[in-house]
Amino acid sequence: MGIEKKLYGRTNEGKEVFLFTLKNSGGAAVEITNFGGIIVSILVPDKKGRFDDVSLGYDSLEPYMEPGPYFGAIIGRYANRIENSEFEINGITYHLAANDGKNHLHGGLKGFDKVIWHPQIVQSSEGECLELTYKSADGEENYPGNLDVKVIYTLTEDNAIKIEYFAETDKDTVVNLTNHAYFNLSGHASGDILKHKLKICADFFTAVSPEGLPTGEIREVKGTVMDFTDFKEIGPGLASGDEQIIFGQGYDHNWVLNGEKNTLKKAAELFDPESERRMEVYTTKPGIQFYSGNFLNVTEHVKDGAVYCKRAGLCLETQYFPNSLKHKHFPSPILKAGEKYRHTTIYKFFTA
Ligand code: GLA
């Protein structure tokens, strides 16, 4: 329906940051800031028509500027892990920040989640949408190439958040953009997600090492705790003692999505029996990281004065596979100079 803009706060350097509220005629609303492109809240109805905020986040701008769990943020240049914080393109080795043990995580020390994006409200056939652009300079966080990035957020009339990702580079580089929203369909402050039921449209996942890095093995989910081909409650797998669960300290794995590459397909569906809210995820990307909020423990600056315990929310991050520079049989996250990176992910909310 429309987008409202207001001042959200200022960065330490005194730069203004804004909060945009996207609304549709059914009353759904999504707040997004141009700091990190962060989704601050998602207000959607439950079965009885009651609205609740189903995404985890802070109560103000300041805590988003500190290191944290990446609530709702755009992640780049490379979402998830790169082994030993280095990769090679065209015979040149690039060394990145080791910010997760000896590995690189979520774009480094100051990834796309910690930068100010240029915001613009634009018109599309679906009404007003929020366009965020960012110019990442050659050498930023040691990644090669000047990268022009654009992310468009749209809230549709049927309660879907559409996220379109675009990027272009002047030098061969790597690009793997995602959004790190944490969902709890009972409401962000309602406790844990153990009773949520999840379905992932994938017959295979990428098995991880004890450090949580894909080893290169693409393993069948059938008969294992990683099998979400049909709706399954999340809690039992977490309590199972399965080796992959121990390595990830919970679910923190990439699933290899079934279906055509680069076409928009259903990737996952989440159902909360309590509120009877459902969320479908669609994407053009080849993989999805299901992260069960294993490291969450946030006691301050949470929205509505809430506290987030371990597993208070879960992420479904659409992506190229983690560590995909190392494993050449994984879809390549390399973007060549002159090529266009273009992906779409949709999170659609409904009750049924
Ligand atoms: C991703 C990773 C997790 C963790 C979170 C952020 O989902 O896979 O291991 O780093 O981000 O806390």
Coordinates of C-alpha atoms and ligand atoms in Angstrom, one line a residue:
M1 CA 0.0 0.0 0.0
G2 CA 2.6 2.5 1.0
I3 CA 5.8 3.3 2.8
E4 CA 6.4 5.7 5.6
K5 CA 9.8 7.1 6.5
K6 CA 11.1 8.4 9.8
L7 CA 14.4 9.1 11.4
Y8 CA 15.7 6.1 13.3
G9 CA 18.9 7.4 14.8
R10 CA 22.4 8.5 14.0
T11 CA 25.6 6.5 13.6
N12 CA 28.7 7.3 15.7
E13 CA 29.9 9.5 12.8
G14 CA 26.6 11.4 13.0
K15 CA 25.1 10.0 9.8
E16 CA 21.3 9.9 9.8
V17 CA 19.6 6.4 9.5
F18 CA 16.0 5.9 8.7
L19 CA 13.2 3.5 9.5
F20 CA 10.8 2.6 6.7
T21 CA 7.4 1.1 7.4
L22 CA 6.0 -1.0 4.5
K23 CA 2.2 -1.6 4.9
N24 CA -0.4 -3.4 3.0
S25 CA -4.2 -2.9 3.0
G26 CA -4.7 -6.0 5.2
G27 CA -2.8 -4.4 8.0
A28 CA 0.5 -6.3 7.7
A29 CA 3.6 -4.1 8.2
V30 CA 7.3 -4.5 7.9
E31 CA 9.9 -2.1 9.4
I32 CA 13.2 -1.9 7.6
T33 CA 16.2 0.4 8.3
N34 CA 18.8 1.4 5.8
F35 CA 21.5 0.6 8.4
G36 CA 22.4 -3.0 7.3
G37 CA 19.2 -3.2 5.3
I38 CA 17.8 -4.7 8.6
I39 CA 14.3 -6.0 8.9
V40 CA 13.4 -4.7 12.3
S41 CA 9.9 -6.1 12.6
I42 CA 7.3 -8.1 10.7
L43 CA 3.7 -7.7 11.8
V44 CA 1.3 -10.4 10.5
P45 CA -2.0 -11.8 11.6
D46 CA -2.6 -15.2 13.3
K47 CA -5.6 -17.5 12.7
K48 CA -7.8 -15.3 14.8
G49 CA -6.7 -12.1 13.1
R50 CA -4.4 -11.0 15.9
F51 CA -1.3 -9.2 14.8
D52 CA 2.1 -10.1 16.2
D53 CA 5.7 -9.2 15.4
V54 CA 7.2 -12.5 14.2
S55 CA 10.8 -11.5 13.7
L56 CA 13.5 -11.0 16.4
G57 CA 15.3 -7.7 16.8
Y58 CA 16.5 -4.8 19.0
D59 CA 14.5 -1.9 20.4
S60 CA 16.7 0.9 18.8
L61 CA 19.5 1.5 16.3
E62 CA 22.5 1.5 18.7
P63 CA 22.6 -2.3 19.5
Y64 CA 22.5 -3.1 15.7
M65 CA 25.8 -1.3 15.3
E66 CA 27.6 -3.7 17.7
P67 CA 28.6 -7.2 16.9
G68 CA 25.6 -9.5 17.4
P69 CA 23.5 -12.3 15.9
Y70 CA 22.8 -10.4 12.6
F71 CA 19.1 -9.9 13.4
G72 CA 17.2 -9.3 10.1
A73 CA 20.3 -8.0 8.3
I74 CA 21.5 -8.2 4.7
I75 CA 24.6 -10.4 4.7
G76 CA 27.4 -9.9 2.2
R77 CA 29.6 -10.1 0.4
Y78 CA 29.6 -13.7 1.3
A79 CA 27.0 -15.2 3.6
N80 CA 28.2 -17.9 6.0
R81 CA 31.6 -19.5 6.2
I82 CA 34.8 -19.5 4.1
E83 CA 37.3 -22.0 5.3
N84 CA 40.6 -20.6 6.6
S85 CA 39.4 -17.1 5.6
E86 CA 40.9 -17.2 2.2
F87 CA 40.0 -18.0 -1.4
E88 CA 41.6 -17.9 -4.8
I89 CA 40.3 -16.3 -8.0
N90 CA 42.3 -16.1 -11.3
G91 CA 45.4 -17.3 -9.5
I92 CA 45.3 -14.6 -6.8
T93 CA 44.7 -15.5 -3.1
Y94 CA 42.6 -13.1 -1.1
H95 CA 42.9 -13.1 2.7
L96 CA 39.8 -12.2 4.6
A97 CA 39.1 -11.5 8.3
A98 CA 39.1 -14.6 10.5
N99 CA 36.0 -13.7 12.6
D100 CA 34.8 -17.2 13.4
G101 CA 37.8 -19.1 14.8
K102 CA 40.1 -19.3 11.9
N103 CA 37.3 -19.1 9.4
H104 CA 35.5 -16.1 7.8
L105 CA 31.8 -15.5 8.6
H106 CA 29.1 -13.3 7.0
G107 CA 31.3 -10.8 5.1
G108 CA 33.9 -10.1 7.8
L109 CA 34.3 -7.4 10.5
K110 CA 32.2 -4.9 8.8
G111 CA 29.9 -6.7 6.4
F112 CA 26.9 -5.4 4.5
D113 CA 24.9 -5.8 7.8
K114 CA 26.9 -2.9 9.3
V115 CA 27.0 -0.4 6.5
I116 CA 24.6 2.4 5.5
W117 CA 22.6 1.7 2.4
H118 CA 21.3 4.4 0.2
P119 CA 17.5 4.3 0.5
Q120 CA 14.9 5.2 -2.1
I121 CA 11.1 4.6 -2.2
V122 CA 10.3 3.4 -5.7
Q123 CA 7.1 2.3 -7.6
S124 CA 6.6 -1.1 -9.0
S125 CA 3.6 -2.9 -10.3
E126 CA 3.1 -4.1 -6.7
G127 CA 3.0 -0.6 -5.3
E128 CA 5.7 1.2 -3.4
C129 CA 8.9 -0.7 -2.5
L130 CA 12.1 0.1 -0.7
E131 CA 15.2 0.1 -2.9
L132 CA 18.6 0.0 -1.0
T133 CA 21.8 0.4 -2.9
Y134 CA 25.4 0.1 -1.7
K135 CA 28.7 0.6 -3.4
S136 CA 31.3 -1.8 -1.9
A137 CA 34.8 -0.6 -2.9
D138 CA 37.5 -2.8 -4.4
G139 CA 39.4 -4.2 -1.4
E140 CA 36.6 -3.6 1.2
E141 CA 37.0 -6.4 3.7
N142 CA 39.7 -7.6 1.2
Y143 CA 37.2 -8.7 -1.4
P144 CA 38.2 -7.9 -5.0
G145 CA 36.3 -5.6 -7.3
N146 CA 34.1 -2.6 -7.0
L147 CA 30.7 -4.1 -6.3
D148 CA 27.4 -2.3 -7.0
V149 CA 24.7 -3.9 -4.9
K150 CA 21.0 -3.3 -4.9
V151 CA 18.3 -4.9 -2.7
I152 CA 14.6 -4.3 -3.2
Y153 CA 12.1 -5.0 -0.5
T154 CA 8.4 -5.3 -1.3
L155 CA 5.5 -6.1 1.0
T156 CA 2.8 -7.5 -1.2
E157 CA -0.9 -7.5 -0.7
D158 CA -0.8 -11.2 0.1
N159 CA 1.5 -10.8 3.1
A160 CA 4.7 -11.7 1.3
I161 CA 8.1 -10.0 1.8
K162 CA 9.8 -10.1 -1.5
I163 CA 13.6 -9.5 -1.5
E164 CA 15.3 -9.0 -4.8
Y165 CA 19.1 -9.0 -4.9
F166 CA 21.2 -7.4 -7.7
A167 CA 25.0 -7.0 -8.0
E168 CA 27.6 -6.1 -10.6
T169 CA 31.4 -6.0 -10.4
D170 CA 34.3 -4.6 -12.4
K171 CA 36.6 -7.4 -11.3
D172 CA 35.9 -11.1 -10.8
T173 CA 34.7 -11.6 -7.2
V174 CA 32.5 -13.6 -5.0
V175 CA 28.9 -12.7 -4.1
N176 CA 26.5 -14.6 -1.8
L177 CA 23.9 -12.3 -0.5
T178 CA 21.2 -13.3 2.0
N179 CA 18.9 -12.0 4.7
H180 CA 19.5 -13.1 8.3
A181 CA 15.9 -12.7 9.7
Y182 CA 15.1 -14.8 12.8
F183 CA 11.5 -16.0 12.9
N184 CA 9.2 -17.1 15.7
L185 CA 5.7 -17.5 14.3
S186 CA 4.2 -17.3 17.8
G187 CA 5.6 -13.9 18.2
H188 CA 9.2 -12.7 18.7
A189 CA 8.9 -12.6 22.5
S190 CA 7.0 -15.9 23.0
G191 CA 9.8 -18.3 23.9
D192 CA 11.5 -20.9 21.7
I193 CA 10.7 -22.4 18.3
L194 CA 11.1 -26.1 19.4
K195 CA 7.4 -26.8 18.6
H196 CA 7.5 -25.2 15.2
K197 CA 7.1 -27.7 12.3
L198 CA 9.4 -27.3 9.4
K199 CA 9.4 -28.6 5.8
I200 CA 12.5 -28.2 3.6
C201 CA 12.2 -29.0 -0.1
A202 CA 15.5 -30.9 -0.2
D203 CA 16.6 -34.5 -0.5
F204 CA 20.2 -33.7 0.3
F205 CA 22.2 -31.5 2.7
T206 CA 25.8 -30.5 2.9
A207 CA 27.4 -32.4 5.8
V208 CA 29.6 -30.4 8.1
S209 CA 32.9 -30.8 10.0
P210 CA 33.1 -30.4 13.8
E211 CA 33.8 -26.6 13.0
G212 CA 30.5 -26.4 11.1
L213 CA 32.1 -26.1 7.6
P214 CA 30.7 -28.1 4.7
T215 CA 33.2 -30.9 4.1
G216 CA 32.2 -31.3 0.4
E217 CA 30.0 -34.3 1.1
I218 CA 26.4 -34.0 -0.2
R219 CA 24.5 -36.4 1.9
E220 CA 21.0 -37.8 1.6
V221 CA 18.6 -36.7 4.3
K222 CA 16.4 -39.8 4.1
G223 CA 16.2 -41.6 7.5
T224 CA 18.2 -39.0 9.4
V225 CA 17.4 -36.0 11.6
M226 CA 18.1 -33.8 8.6
D227 CA 15.0 -35.1 6.8
F228 CA 12.4 -32.3 6.6
T229 CA 10.9 -33.5 3.3
D230 CA 7.6 -33.7 5.3
F231 CA 6.6 -31.4 8.1
K232 CA 8.5 -32.3 11.3
E233 CA 8.7 -30.7 14.7
I234 CA 12.1 -29.1 15.3
G235 CA 12.7 -30.1 18.9
P236 CA 13.3 -33.8 18.7
G237 CA 16.1 -33.6 16.2
L238 CA 17.9 -31.0 18.4
A239 CA 17.7 -33.4 21.3
S240 CA 18.8 -36.4 19.2
G241 CA 22.5 -36.6 19.8
D242 CA 23.1 -37.0 16.1
E243 CA 26.7 -36.3 15.1
Q244 CA 25.7 -33.5 12.6
I245 CA 23.6 -31.8 15.3
I246 CA 26.5 -32.0 17.8
F247 CA 28.9 -30.5 15.2
G248 CA 26.4 -27.6 14.4
Q249 CA 25.4 -27.2 18.1
G250 CA 22.0 -27.7 16.7
Y251 CA 20.6 -27.2 13.2
D252 CA 23.1 -25.0 11.4
H253 CA 23.3 -26.6 8.0
N254 CA 22.8 -26.0 4.3
W255 CA 20.2 -28.0 2.4
V256 CA 20.5 -28.6 -1.3
L257 CA 17.2 -27.4 -2.7
N258 CA 15.4 -29.7 -5.1
G259 CA 14.3 -28.3 -8.5
E260 CA 15.7 -26.2 -11.2
K261 CA 18.7 -23.9 -10.6
N262 CA 18.0 -20.1 -10.9
T263 CA 14.2 -20.5 -11.0
L264 CA 11.9 -19.4 -8.3
K265 CA 10.9 -22.5 -6.3
K266 CA 9.5 -23.4 -3.0
A267 CA 12.4 -23.9 -0.6
A268 CA 10.7 -24.4 2.8
E269 CA 7.6 -24.0 4.9
L270 CA 7.3 -23.3 8.6
F271 CA 4.2 -23.9 10.7
D272 CA 3.5 -22.9 14.2
P273 CA 0.6 -25.0 15.7
E274 CA 0.0 -22.4 18.5
S275 CA -0.8 -19.4 16.4
E276 CA -1.5 -21.4 13.3
R277 CA 0.7 -19.0 11.4
R278 CA 2.5 -20.4 8.4
M279 CA 5.4 -19.1 6.4
E280 CA 6.5 -20.3 3.0
V281 CA 10.0 -19.5 1.6
Y282 CA 10.6 -19.3 -2.2
T283 CA 14.0 -18.7 -3.8
T284 CA 16.0 -18.8 -7.0
K285 CA 19.1 -19.7 -5.0
P286 CA 20.5 -23.3 -4.8
G287 CA 20.7 -23.6 -1.0
I288 CA 19.1 -22.7 2.3
Q289 CA 20.7 -22.6 5.7
F290 CA 18.4 -23.7 8.5
Y291 CA 19.9 -22.2 11.7
S292 CA 18.0 -23.0 14.9
G293 CA 19.2 -20.0 16.9
N294 CA 21.8 -22.1 18.8
F295 CA 23.9 -19.2 19.9
L296 CA 21.1 -16.8 20.9
N297 CA 21.2 -15.3 24.4
V298 CA 20.2 -11.7 24.3
T299 CA 19.1 -10.1 27.5
E300 CA 19.3 -6.4 26.7
H301 CA 17.9 -3.9 24.2
V302 CA 15.4 -6.4 22.8
K303 CA 12.1 -5.1 21.4
D304 CA 9.2 -4.8 23.9
G305 CA 11.7 -5.4 26.8
A306 CA 11.9 -9.1 25.9
V307 CA 14.7 -11.6 26.4
Y308 CA 15.8 -14.0 23.8
C309 CA 16.9 -17.4 25.0
K310 CA 18.7 -20.0 23.0
R311 CA 16.4 -21.1 20.1
A312 CA 14.1 -18.1 20.5
G313 CA 14.0 -17.8 16.8
L314 CA 15.2 -19.6 13.6
C315 CA 16.7 -18.5 10.4
L316 CA 16.1 -19.8 6.9
E317 CA 18.9 -18.1 4.9
T318 CA 18.7 -18.7 1.2
Q319 CA 22.2 -18.8 -0.3
Y320 CA 25.0 -20.4 -2.3
F321 CA 26.4 -23.2 -0.2
P322 CA 28.8 -22.2 2.6
N323 CA 32.5 -22.9 1.8
S324 CA 31.6 -23.2 -1.9
L325 CA 34.8 -21.7 -3.1
K326 CA 36.7 -24.7 -1.8
H327 CA 34.3 -27.4 -3.2
K328 CA 34.3 -27.0 -7.0
H329 CA 31.3 -29.4 -7.3
F330 CA 29.1 -26.9 -5.3
P331 CA 27.4 -24.2 -7.4
S332 CA 29.9 -21.4 -8.0
P333 CA 29.5 -18.1 -6.0
I334 CA 31.9 -16.4 -8.4
L335 CA 30.6 -13.3 -10.1
K336 CA 32.7 -12.3 -13.1
A337 CA 33.3 -8.8 -14.2
G338 CA 30.4 -7.6 -16.4
E339 CA 28.0 -10.5 -15.3
K340 CA 24.8 -9.8 -13.4
Y341 CA 24.0 -11.3 -10.1
R342 CA 20.3 -11.5 -9.7
H343 CA 18.3 -13.5 -7.1
T344 CA 14.9 -13.4 -5.4
T345 CA 13.7 -14.7 -2.1
I346 CA 10.1 -14.5 -0.8
Y347 CA 8.9 -15.0 2.7
K348 CA 5.1 -15.4 2.5
F349 CA 2.9 -15.4 5.7
F350 CA -0.5 -16.9 6.0
T351 CA -2.8 -18.9 8.2
A352 CA -4.5 -22.2 7.4
Ligands
GLA1 C1 24.6 -18.3 10.6 C2 25.7 -19.3 10.9 C3 25.6 -19.6 12.4 C4 25.8 -18.3 13.2 C5 24.7 -17.4 12.8 C6 24.9 -16.0 13.5 O1 23.4 -18.8 10.5 O2 25.6 -20.5 10.1 O3 26.6 -20.5 12.7 O4 27.0 -17.8 12.9 O5 24.7 -17.2 11.4 O6 25.0 -16.1 14.8

